[in-house]
mmCIF file of C-alpha atoms in Angstrom:
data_model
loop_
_atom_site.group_PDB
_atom_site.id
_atom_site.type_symbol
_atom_site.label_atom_id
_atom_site.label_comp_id
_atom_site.label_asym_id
_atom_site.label_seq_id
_atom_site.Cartn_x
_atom_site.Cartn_y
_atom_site.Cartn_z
ATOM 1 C CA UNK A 1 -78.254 105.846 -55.028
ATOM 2 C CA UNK A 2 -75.610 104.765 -57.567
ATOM 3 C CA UNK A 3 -76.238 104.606 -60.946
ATOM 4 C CA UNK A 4 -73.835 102.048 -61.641
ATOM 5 C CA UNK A 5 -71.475 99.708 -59.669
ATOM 6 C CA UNK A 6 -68.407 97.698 -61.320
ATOM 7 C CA UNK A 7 -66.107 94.944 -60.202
ATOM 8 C CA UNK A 8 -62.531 94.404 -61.131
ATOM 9 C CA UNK A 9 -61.533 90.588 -60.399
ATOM 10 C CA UNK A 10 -58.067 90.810 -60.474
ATOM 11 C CA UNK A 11 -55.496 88.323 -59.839
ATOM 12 C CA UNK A 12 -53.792 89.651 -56.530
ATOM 13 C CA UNK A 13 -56.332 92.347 -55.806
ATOM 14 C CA UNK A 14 -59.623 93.287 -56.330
ATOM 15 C CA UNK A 15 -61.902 96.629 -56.647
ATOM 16 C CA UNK A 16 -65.747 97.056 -56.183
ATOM 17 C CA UNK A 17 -66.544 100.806 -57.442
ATOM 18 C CA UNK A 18 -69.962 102.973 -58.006
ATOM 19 C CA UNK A 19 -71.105 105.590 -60.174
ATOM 20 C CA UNK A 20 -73.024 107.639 -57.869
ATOM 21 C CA UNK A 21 -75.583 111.118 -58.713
ATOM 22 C CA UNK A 22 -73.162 113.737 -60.744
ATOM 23 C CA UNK A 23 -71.185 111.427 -62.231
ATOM 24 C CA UNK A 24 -68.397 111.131 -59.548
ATOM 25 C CA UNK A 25 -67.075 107.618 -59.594
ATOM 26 C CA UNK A 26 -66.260 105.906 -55.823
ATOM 27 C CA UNK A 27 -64.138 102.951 -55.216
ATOM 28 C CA UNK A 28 -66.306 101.171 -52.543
ATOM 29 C CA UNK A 29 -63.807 99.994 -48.669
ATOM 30 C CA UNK A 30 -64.543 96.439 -47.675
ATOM 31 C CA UNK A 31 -65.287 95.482 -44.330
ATOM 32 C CA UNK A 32 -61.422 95.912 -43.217
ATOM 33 C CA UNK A 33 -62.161 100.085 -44.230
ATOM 34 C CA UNK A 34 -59.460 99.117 -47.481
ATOM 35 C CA UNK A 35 -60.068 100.045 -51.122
ATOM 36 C CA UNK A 36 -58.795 97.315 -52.693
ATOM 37 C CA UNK A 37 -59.550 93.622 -51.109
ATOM 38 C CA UNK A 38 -56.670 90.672 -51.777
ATOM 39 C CA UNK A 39 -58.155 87.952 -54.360
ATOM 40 C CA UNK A 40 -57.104 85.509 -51.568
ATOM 41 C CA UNK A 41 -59.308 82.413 -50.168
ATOM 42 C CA UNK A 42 -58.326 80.347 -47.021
ATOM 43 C CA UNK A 43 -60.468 77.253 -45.989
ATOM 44 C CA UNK A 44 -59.490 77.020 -42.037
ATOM 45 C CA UNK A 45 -59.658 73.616 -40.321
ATOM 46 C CA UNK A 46 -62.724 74.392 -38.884
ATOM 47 C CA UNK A 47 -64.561 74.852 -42.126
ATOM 48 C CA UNK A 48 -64.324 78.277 -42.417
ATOM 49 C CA UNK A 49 -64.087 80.237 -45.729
ATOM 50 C CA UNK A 50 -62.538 83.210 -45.753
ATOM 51 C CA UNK A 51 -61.967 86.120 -48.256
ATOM 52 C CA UNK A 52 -59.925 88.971 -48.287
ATOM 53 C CA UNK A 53 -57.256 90.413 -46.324
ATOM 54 C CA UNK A 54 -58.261 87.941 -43.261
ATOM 55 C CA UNK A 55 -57.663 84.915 -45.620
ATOM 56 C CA UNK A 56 -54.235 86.265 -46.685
ATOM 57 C CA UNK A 57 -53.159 86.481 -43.703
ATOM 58 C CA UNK A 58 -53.732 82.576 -43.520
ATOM 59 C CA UNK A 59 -50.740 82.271 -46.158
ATOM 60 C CA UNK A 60 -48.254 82.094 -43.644
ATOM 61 C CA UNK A 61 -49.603 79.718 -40.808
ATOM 62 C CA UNK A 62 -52.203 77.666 -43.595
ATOM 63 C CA UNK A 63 -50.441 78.058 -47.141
ATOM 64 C CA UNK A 64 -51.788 74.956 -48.328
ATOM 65 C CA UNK A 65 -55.325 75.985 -47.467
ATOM 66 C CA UNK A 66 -54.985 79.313 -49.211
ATOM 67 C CA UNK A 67 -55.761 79.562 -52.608
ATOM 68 C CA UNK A 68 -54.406 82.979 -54.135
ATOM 69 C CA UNK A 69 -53.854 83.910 -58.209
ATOM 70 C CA UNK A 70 -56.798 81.657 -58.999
ATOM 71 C CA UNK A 71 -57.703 83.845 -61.919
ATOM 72 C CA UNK A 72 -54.737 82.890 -63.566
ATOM 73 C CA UNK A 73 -55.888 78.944 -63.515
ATOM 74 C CA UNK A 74 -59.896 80.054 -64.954
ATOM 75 C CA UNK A 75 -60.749 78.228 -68.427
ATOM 76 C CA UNK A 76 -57.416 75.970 -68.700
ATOM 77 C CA UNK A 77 -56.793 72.460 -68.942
ATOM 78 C CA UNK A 78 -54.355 70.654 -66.299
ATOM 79 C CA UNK A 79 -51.694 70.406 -68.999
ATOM 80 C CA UNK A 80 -51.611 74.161 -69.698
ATOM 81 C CA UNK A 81 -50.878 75.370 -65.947
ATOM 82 C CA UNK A 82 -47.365 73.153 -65.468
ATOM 83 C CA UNK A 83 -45.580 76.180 -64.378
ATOM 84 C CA UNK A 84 -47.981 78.061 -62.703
ATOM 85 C CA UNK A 85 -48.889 74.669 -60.518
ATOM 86 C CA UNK A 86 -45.133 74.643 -59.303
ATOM 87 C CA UNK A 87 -45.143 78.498 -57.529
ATOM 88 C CA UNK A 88 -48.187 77.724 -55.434
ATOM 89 C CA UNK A 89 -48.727 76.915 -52.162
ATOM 90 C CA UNK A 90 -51.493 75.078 -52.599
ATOM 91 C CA UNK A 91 -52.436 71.379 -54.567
ATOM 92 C CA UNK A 92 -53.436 72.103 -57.755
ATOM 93 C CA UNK A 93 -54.987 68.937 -59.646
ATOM 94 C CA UNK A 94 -57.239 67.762 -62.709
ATOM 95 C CA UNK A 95 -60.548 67.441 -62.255
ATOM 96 C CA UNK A 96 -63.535 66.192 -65.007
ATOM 97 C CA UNK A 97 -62.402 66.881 -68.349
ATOM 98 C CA UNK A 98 -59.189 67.685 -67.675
ATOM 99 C CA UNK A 99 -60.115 71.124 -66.038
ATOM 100 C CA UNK A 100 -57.854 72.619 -63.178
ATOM 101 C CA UNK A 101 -58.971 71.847 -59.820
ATOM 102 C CA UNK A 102 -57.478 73.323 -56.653
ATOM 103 C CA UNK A 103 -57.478 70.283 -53.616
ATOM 104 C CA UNK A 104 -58.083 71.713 -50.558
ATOM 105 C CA UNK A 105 -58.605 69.609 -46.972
ATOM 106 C CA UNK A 106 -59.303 66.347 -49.349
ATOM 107 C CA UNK A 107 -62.325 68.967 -51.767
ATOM 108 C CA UNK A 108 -61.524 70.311 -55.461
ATOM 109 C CA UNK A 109 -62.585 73.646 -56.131
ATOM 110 C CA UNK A 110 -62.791 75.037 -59.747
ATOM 111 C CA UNK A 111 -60.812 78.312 -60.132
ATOM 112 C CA UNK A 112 -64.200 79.560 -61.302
ATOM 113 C CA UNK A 113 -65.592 78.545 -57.233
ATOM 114 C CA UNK A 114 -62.688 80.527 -55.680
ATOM 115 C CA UNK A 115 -63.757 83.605 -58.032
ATOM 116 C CA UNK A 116 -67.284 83.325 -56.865
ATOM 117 C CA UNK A 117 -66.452 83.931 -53.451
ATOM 118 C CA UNK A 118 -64.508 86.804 -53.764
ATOM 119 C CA UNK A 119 -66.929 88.228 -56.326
ATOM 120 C CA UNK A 120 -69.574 87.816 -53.122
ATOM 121 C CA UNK A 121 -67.282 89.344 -50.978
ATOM 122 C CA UNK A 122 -67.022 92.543 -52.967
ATOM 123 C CA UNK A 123 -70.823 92.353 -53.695
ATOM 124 C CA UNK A 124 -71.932 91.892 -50.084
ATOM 125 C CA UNK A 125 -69.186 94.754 -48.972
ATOM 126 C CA UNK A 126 -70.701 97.110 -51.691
ATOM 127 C CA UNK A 127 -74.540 96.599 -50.642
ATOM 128 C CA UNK A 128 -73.370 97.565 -47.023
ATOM 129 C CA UNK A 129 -71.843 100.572 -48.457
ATOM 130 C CA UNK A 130 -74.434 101.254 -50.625
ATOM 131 C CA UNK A 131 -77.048 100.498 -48.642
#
């Protein structure tokens, strides 16, 4: 049984990790059998989310639909992320009070949405790990 388990949101990748008995420290594969998972989410036209490595592989064939670097968005107003708005694929728009919203297949998502579901990702891939 771990003693402790950590996340690490980053903005390309991300890392789910556990302190298990002794002390050793584990870095925690995903469903794909990787360590580290892409901080990539791809909305398909079906309705499908998807997180990870299977939604960055959407970035070729759906770029538009995948939203990737979202961290980089989190807490700033739509007049803050000029340049970072250019180098996507994706729409990036304002939403209520000025706040960053990405526009996906006519929804906004807040960076802080696209986050969440990699954060469940890694959660759901540790407890399957974990047990």
């Amino acid at each position: 049984m771990p003693k402790a388990v950590g996340i690490d949101l980053g903005t390309t990748n991300s890392v789910v990790a556990a302190t298990m008995e002794g002390g050793k420290v584990e870095v925690i594969p995903n469903a794909e059998g990787q360590r580290i998972t892409p901080s990539v989410v791809a909305f398909t036209e079906d309705g499908q989310r998807l997180v990870g490595q299977v939604a960055k592989r959407q970035a070729i064939l759906n770029p538009e639909a995948t939203v990737y670097s979202a961290k980089r968005f989190i807490g700033r107003k739509w007049g803050e992320v000029d340049e970072e708005a250019k180098i996507v694929s994706y729409k990036v728009a304002t939403g209520p009070n000025d706040a960053v919203r990405f526009e996906i297949r006519g929804k906004q998502y807040a960076p802080e949405e696209i986050s969440a579901l990699i954060l469940r990702k890694l959660a759901e891939d540790a407890g399957k790990f974990l047990g």
